[in-house]
mmCIF file of C-alpha atoms in Angstrom:
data_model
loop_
_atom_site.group_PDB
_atom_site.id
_atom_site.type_symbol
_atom_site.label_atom_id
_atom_site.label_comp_id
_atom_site.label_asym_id
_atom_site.label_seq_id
_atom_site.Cartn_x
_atom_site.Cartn_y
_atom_site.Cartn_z
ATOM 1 C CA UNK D 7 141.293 265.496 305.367
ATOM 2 C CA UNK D 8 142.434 262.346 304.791
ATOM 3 C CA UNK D 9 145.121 261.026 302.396
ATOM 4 C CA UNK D 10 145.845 257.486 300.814
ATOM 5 C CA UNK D 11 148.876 256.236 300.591
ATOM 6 C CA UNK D 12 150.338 255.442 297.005
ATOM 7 C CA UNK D 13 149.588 252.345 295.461
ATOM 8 C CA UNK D 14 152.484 249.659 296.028
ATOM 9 C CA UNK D 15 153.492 248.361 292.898
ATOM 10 C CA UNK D 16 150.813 245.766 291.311
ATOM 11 C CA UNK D 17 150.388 244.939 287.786
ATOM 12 C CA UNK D 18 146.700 244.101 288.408
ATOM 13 C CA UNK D 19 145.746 247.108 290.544
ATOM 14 C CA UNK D 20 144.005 249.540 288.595
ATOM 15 C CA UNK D 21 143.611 253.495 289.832
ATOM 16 C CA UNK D 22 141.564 255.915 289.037
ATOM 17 C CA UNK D 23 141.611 259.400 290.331
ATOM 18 C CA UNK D 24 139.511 262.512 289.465
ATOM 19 C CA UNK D 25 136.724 264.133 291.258
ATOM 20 C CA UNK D 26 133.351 263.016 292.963
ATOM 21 C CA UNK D 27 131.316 265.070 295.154
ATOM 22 C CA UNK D 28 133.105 268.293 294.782
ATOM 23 C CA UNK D 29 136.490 266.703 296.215
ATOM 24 C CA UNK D 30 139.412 264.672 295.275
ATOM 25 C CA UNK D 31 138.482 261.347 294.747
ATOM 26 C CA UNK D 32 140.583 258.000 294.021
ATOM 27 C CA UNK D 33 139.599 254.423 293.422
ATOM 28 C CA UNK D 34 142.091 251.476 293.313
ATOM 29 C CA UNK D 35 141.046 248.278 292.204
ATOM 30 C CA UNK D 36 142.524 244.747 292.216
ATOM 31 C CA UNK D 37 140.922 242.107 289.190
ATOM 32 C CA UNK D 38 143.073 239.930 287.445
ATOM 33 C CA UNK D 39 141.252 241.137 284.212
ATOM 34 C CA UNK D 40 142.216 244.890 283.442
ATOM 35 C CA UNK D 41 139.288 245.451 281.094
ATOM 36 C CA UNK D 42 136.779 244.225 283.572
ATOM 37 C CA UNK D 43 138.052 246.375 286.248
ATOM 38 C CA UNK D 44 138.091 249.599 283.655
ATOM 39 C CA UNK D 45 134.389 248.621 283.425
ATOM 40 C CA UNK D 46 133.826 248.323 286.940
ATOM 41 C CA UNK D 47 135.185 251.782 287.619
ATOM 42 C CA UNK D 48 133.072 253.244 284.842
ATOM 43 C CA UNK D 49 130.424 252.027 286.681
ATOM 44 C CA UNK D 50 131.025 253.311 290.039
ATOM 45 C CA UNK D 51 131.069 256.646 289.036
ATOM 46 C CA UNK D 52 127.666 256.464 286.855
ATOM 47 C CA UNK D 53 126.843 255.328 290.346
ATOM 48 C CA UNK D 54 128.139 257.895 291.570
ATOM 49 C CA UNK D 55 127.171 260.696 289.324
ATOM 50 C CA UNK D 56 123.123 259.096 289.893
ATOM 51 C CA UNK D 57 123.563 259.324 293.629
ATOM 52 C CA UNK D 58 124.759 263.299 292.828
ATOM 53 C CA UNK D 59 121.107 263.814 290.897
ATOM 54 C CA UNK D 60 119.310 262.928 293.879
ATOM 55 C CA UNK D 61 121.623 263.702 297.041
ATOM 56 C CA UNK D 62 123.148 267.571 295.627
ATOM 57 C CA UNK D 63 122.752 270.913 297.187
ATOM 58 C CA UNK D 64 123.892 272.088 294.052
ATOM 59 C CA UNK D 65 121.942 271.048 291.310
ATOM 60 C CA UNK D 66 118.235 272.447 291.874
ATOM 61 C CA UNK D 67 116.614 269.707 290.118
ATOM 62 C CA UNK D 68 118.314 267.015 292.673
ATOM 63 C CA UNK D 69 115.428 265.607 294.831
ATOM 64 C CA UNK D 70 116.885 267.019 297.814
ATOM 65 C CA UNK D 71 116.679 270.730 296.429
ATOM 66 C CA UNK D 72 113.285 269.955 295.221
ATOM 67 C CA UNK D 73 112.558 269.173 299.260
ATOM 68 C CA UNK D 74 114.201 272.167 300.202
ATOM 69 C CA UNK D 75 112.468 274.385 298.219
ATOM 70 C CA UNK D 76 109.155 272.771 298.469
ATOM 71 C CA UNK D 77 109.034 271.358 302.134
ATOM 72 C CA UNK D 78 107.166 267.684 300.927
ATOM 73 C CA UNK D 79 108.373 265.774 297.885
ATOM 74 C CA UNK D 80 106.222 262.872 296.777
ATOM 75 C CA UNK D 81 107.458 259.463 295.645
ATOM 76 C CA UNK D 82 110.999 260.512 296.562
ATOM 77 C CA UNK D 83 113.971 258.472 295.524
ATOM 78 C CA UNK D 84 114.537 255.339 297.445
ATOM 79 C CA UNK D 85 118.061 256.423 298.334
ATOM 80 C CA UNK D 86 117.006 259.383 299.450
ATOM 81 C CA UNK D 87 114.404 258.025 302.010
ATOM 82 C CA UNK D 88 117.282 255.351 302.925
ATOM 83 C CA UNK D 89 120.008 258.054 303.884
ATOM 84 C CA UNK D 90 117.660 260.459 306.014
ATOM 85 C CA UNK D 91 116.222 257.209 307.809
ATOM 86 C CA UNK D 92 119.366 256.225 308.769
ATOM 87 C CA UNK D 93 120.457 259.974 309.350
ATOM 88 C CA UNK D 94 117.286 259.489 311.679
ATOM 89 C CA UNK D 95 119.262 256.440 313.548
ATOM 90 C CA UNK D 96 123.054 258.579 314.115
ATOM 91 C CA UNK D 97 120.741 261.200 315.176
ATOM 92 C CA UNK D 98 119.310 258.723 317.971
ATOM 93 C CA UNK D 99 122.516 257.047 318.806
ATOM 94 C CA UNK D 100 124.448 260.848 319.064
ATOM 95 C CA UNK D 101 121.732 262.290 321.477
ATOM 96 C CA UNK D 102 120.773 264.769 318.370
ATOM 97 C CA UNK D 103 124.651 265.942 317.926
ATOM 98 C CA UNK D 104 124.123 264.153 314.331
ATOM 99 C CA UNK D 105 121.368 266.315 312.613
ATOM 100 C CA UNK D 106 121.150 267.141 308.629
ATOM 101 C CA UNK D 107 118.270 269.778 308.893
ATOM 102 C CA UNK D 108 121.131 272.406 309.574
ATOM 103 C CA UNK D 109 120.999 273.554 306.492
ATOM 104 C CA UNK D 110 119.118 276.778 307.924
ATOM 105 C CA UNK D 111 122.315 277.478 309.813
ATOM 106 C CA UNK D 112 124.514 277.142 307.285
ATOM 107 C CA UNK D 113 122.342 279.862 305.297
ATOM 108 C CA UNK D 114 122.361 282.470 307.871
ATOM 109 C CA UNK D 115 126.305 282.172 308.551
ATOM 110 C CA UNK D 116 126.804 281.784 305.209
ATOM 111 C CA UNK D 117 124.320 284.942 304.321
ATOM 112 C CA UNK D 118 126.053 286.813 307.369
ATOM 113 C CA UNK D 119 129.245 286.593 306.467
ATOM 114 C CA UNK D 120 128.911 287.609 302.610
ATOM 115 C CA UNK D 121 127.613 291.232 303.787
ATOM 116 C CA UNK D 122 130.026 293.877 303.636
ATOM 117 C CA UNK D 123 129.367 294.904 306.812
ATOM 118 C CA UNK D 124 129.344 291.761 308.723
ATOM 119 C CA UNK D 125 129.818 291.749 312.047
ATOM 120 C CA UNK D 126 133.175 289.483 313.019
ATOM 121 C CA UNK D 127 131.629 288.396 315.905
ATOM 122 C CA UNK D 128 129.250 286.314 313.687
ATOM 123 C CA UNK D 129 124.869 286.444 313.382
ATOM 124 C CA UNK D 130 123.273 288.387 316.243
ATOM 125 C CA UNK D 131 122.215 285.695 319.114
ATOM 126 C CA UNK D 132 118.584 286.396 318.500
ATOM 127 C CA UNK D 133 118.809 285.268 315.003
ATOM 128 C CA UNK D 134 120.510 282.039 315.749
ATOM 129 C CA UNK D 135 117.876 281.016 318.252
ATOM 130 C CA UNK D 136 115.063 281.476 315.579
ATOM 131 C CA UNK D 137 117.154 279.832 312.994
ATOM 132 C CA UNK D 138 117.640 276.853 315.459
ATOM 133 C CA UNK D 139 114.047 276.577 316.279
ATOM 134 C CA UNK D 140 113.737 275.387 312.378
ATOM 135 C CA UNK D 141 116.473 272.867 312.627
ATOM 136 C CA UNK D 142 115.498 268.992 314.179
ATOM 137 C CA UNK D 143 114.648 265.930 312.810
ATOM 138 C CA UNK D 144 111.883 265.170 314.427
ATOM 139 C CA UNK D 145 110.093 267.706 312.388
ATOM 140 C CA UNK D 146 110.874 265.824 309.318
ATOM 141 C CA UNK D 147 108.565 263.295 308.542
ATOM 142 C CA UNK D 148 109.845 260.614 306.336
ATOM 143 C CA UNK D 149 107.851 257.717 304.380
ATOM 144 C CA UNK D 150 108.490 255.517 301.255
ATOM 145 C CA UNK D 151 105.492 257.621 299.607
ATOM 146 C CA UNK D 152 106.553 261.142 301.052
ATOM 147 C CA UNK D 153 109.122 263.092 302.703
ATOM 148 C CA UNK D 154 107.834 266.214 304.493
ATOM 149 C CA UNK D 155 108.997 269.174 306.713
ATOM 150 C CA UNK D 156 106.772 269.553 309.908
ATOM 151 C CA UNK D 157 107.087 273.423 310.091
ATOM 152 C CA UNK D 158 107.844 276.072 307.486
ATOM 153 C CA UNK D 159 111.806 277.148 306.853
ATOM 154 C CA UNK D 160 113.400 273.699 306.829
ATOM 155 C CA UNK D 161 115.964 272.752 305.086
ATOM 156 C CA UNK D 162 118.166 269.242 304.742
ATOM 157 C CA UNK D 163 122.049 268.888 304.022
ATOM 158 C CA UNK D 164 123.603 265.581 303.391
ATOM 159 C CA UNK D 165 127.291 266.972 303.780
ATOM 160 C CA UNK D 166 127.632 265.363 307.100
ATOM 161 C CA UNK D 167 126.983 261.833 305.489
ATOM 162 C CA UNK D 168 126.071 261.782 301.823
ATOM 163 C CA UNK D 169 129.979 260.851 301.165
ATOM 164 C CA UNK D 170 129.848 258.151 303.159
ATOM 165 C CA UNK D 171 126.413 256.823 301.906
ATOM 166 C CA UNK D 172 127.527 257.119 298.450
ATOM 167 C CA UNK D 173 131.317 255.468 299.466
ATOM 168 C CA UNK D 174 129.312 252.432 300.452
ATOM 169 C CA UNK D 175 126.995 252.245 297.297
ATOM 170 C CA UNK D 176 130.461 252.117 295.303
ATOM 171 C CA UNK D 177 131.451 249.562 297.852
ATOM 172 C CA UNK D 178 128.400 247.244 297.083
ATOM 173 C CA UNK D 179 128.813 247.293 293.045
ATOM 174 C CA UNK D 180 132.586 246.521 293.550
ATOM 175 C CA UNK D 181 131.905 243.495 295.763
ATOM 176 C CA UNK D 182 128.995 242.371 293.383
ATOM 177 C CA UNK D 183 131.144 242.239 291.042
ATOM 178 C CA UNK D 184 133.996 240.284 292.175
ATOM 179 C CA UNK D 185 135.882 242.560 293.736
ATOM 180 C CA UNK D 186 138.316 241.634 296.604
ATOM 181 C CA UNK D 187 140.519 244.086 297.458
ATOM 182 C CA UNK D 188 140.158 247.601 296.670
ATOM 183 C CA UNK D 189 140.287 251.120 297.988
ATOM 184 C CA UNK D 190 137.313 253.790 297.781
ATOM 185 C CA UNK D 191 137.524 257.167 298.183
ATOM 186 C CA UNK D 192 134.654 259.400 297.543
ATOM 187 C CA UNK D 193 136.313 261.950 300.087
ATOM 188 C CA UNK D 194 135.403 259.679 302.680
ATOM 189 C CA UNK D 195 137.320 255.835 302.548
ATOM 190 C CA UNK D 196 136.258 252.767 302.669
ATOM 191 C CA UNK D 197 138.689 249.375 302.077
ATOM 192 C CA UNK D 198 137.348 246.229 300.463
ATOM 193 C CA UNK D 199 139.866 243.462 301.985
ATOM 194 C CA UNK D 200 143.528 244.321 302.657
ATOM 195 C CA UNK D 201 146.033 245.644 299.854
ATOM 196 C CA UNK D 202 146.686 242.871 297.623
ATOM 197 C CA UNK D 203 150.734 243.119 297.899
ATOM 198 C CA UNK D 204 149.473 242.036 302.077
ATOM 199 C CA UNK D 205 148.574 243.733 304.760
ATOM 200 C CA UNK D 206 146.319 246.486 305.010
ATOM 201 C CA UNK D 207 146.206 249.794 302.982
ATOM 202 C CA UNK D 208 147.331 253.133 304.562
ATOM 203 C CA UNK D 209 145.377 255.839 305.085
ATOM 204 C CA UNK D 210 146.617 259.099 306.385
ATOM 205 C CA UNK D 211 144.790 261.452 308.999
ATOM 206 C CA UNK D 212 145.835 265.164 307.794
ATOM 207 C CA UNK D 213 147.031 267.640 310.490
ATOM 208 C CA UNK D 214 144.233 270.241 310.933
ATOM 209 C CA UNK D 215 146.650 272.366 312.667
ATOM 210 C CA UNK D 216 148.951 272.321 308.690
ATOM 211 C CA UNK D 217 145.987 271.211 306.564
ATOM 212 C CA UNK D 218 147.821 269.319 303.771
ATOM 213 C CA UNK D 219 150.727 267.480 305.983
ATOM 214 C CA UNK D 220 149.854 264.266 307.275
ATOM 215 C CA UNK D 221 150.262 263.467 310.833
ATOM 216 C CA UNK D 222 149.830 259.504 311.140
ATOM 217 C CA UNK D 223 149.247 256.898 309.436
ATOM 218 C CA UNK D 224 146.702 254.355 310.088
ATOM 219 C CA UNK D 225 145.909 250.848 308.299
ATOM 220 C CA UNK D 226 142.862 249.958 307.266
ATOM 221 C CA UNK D 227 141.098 246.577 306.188
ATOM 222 C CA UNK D 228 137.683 245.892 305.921
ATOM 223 C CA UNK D 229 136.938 249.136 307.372
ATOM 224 C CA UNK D 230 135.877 252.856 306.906
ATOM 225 C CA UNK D 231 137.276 256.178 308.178
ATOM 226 C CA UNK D 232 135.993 259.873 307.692
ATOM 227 C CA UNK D 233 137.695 263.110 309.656
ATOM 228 C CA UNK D 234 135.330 265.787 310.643
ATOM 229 C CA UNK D 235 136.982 269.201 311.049
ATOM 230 C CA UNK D 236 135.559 272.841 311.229
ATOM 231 C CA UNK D 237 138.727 274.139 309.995
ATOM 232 C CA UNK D 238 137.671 272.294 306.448
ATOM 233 C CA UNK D 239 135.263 274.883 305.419
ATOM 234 C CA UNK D 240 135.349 278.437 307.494
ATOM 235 C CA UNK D 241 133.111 281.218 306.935
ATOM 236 C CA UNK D 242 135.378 283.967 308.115
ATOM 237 C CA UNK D 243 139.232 284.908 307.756
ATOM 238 C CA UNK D 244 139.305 284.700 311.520
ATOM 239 C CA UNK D 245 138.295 281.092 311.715
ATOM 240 C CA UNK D 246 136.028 281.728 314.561
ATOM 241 C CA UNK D 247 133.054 280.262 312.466
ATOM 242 C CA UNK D 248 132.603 276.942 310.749
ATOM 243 C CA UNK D 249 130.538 274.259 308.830
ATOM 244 C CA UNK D 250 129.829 272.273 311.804
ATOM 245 C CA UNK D 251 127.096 272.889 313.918
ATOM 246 C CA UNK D 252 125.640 272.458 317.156
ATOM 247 C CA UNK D 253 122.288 271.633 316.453
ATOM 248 C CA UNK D 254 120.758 272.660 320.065
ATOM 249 C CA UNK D 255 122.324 275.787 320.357
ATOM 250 C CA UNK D 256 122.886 276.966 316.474
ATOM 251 C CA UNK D 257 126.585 277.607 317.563
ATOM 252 C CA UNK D 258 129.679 276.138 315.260
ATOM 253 C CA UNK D 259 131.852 273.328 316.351
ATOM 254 C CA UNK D 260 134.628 274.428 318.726
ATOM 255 C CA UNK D 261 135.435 271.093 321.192
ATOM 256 C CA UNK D 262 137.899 269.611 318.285
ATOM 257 C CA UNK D 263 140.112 270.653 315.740
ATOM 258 C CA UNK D 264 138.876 267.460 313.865
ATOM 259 C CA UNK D 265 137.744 263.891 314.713
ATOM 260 C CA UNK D 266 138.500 260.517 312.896
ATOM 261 C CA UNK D 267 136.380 257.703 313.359
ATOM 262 C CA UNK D 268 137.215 254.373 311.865
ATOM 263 C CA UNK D 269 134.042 252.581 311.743
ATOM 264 C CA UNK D 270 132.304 249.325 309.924
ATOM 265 C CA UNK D 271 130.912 251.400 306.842
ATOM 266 C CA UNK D 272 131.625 254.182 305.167
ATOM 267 C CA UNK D 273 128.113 256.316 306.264
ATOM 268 C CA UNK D 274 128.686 254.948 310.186
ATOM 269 C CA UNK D 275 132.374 257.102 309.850
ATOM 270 C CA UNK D 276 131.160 260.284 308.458
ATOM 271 C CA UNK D 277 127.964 260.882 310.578
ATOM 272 C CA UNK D 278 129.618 259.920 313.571
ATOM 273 C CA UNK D 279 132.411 261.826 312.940
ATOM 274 C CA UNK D 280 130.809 264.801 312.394
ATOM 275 C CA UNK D 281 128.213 263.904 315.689
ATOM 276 C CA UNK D 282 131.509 263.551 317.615
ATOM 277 C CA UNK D 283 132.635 266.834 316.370
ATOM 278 C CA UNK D 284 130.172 268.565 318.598
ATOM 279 C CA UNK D 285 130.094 266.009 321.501
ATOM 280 C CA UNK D 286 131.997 265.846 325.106
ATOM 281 C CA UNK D 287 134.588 263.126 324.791
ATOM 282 C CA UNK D 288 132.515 261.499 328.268
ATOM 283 C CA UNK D 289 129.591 261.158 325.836
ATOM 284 C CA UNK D 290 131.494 259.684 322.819
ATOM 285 C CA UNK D 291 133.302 256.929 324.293
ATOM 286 C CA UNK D 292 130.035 255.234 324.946
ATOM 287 C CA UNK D 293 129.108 254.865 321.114
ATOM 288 C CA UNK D 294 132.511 254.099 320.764
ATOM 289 C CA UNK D 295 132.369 250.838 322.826
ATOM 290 C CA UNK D 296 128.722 250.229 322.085
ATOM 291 C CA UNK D 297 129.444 249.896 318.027
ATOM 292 C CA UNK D 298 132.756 248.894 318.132
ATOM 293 C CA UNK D 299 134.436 252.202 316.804
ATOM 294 C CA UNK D 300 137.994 254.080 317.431
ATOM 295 C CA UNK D 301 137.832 257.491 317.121
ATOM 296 C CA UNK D 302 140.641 259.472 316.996
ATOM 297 C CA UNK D 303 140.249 263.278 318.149
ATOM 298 C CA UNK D 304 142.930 266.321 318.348
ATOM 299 C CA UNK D 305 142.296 269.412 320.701
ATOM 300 C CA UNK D 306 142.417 272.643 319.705
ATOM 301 C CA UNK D 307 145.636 273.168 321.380
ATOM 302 C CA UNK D 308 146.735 270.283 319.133
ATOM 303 C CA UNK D 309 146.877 267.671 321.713
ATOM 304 C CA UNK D 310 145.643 264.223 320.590
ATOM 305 C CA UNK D 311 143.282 261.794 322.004
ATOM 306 C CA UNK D 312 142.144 258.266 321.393
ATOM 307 C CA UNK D 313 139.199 256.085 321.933
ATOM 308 C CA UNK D 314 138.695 252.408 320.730
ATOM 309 C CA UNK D 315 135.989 249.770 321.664
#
């Protein structure tokens, strides 16, 4: 959903590209000494590939499938108990629009729409209310020695900010090690410093309405961005159901075709984006000012609107 721009020429800028998390990934680094930034980069994605062991909904010996499946999980991973506490703060700051005990929604749209016989007009309205009674963080009791599910048929996802948290990880290591300028993308981007040739790097915000074009460009320096968009992952050929969820009502996101927020860290972008995704724009420009965002949201008639602290 969002695109970097290429690399202006730089003998000492080293790229990477590949794939992290399921997406397209890229990593550009600036170190006067090639060698040390090929080590660097070797690190960041053992970093990265760790964070996977612990954080994945598709491995099911990751700690967070172990949760799922078990509702407690003792002596968890201290990443782990640092993303869903500060999951527990967007969820506070977004009045509960930012939730990652979803997951039970995403199973029964998911499980819905894979039968034959589905029903276009999506799960009956009787089993999305019991499937949302299953889904809030308050039921989810976290502690360095356990994490634990308050009631039975929980389940966590980290898609609305494992990226980010694992973005900023990668961050970290790169600074630590002498980094100064340099470009993350774990599918959601984070700059270290402006582009070494000056100025800042470009980032592109793709055009939900003609996924793969880019729409604007915007720079970034010292910053993060994520996009949130329903039309990303889409459960039927109608696109009348998505990833994103209200987590009050159990319904999919349908206020935006996407949302950009350009925010201090990598995790602050992608779970407010995908907060924002679900929120009145008279109840996002408050965050907005309050933690010194811009957010950057498109209607679904296309029509695009901007807020900025």
């Amino acid at each position: 959903m969002l695109s970097i721009a290429p690399a202006r020429a730089d003998s000492l800028l080293r790229v990477w590209s590949g794939t992290a998390l399921g997406c397209d990934a890229v990593l550009q680094i600036h170190h006067p000494d090639p060698a040390a930034a090929d080590r660097l980069i070797a690190a960041s994605l053992a970093e990265v590939q760790r964070l996977e062991r612990i954080m994945s909904l598709y491995r099911p010996d990751s700690a967070l499938s172990r949760l799922n499946r078990d509702g407690v999980l003792e002596n968890p991973p201290f990443d782990l108990v640092r993303v869903l506490s500060e999951s527990r703060r967007y969820s506070a700051i977004s009045g509960g629009a930012f939730d990652v005990t979803v997951q039970p929604l995403w199973d029964l749209y998911a499980g819905h729409f894979s039968r034959f016989d589905a029903s276009p007009d999506g799960p009956a309205a009787d089993a999305i209310a019991a499937t949302a009674a299953r889904v809030g963080q308050d039921a989810l009791e976290i502690d360095p020695a356990r994490l634990r599910f308050a009631q039975p048929g929980m389940g966590i996802t980290l898609n609305g900010i494992g990226q980010g948290y694992i973005t900023d990880r990668v961050v970290e290591l790169l600074r630590a090690g002498g980094v100064e300028h340099a470009l993350v993308d774990m599918g959601k981007t984070r700059a270290i410093g402006g582009h070494p040739a000056g100025g800042p790097w470009s980032v592109g915000l793709e055009d939900p309405r003609a996924p793969g074009t880019i729409a604007a460009r915007i720079p970034l320096a010292d910053r993060a961005v994520a996009t949130a968009g329903g039309y990303g992952t889409l459960f039927d050929e109608a696109g009348r159901f998505n990833h994103i969820f209200e987590p009050w009502s159990g319904r999919t996101s349908w206020r935006w075709l996407s949302v950009t927020v350009e925010a201090a860290t990598a995790t602050e972008s992608n779970a407010l984006s995908n907060a924002f995704a679900v929120m009145p724009a008279e109840a996002t420009a408050p965050v907005v000012r309050a933690l010194g965002l811009a957010a950057h949201f498109v209607y679904p008639n296309g029509t695009r609107m901007a807020q900025k602290a």
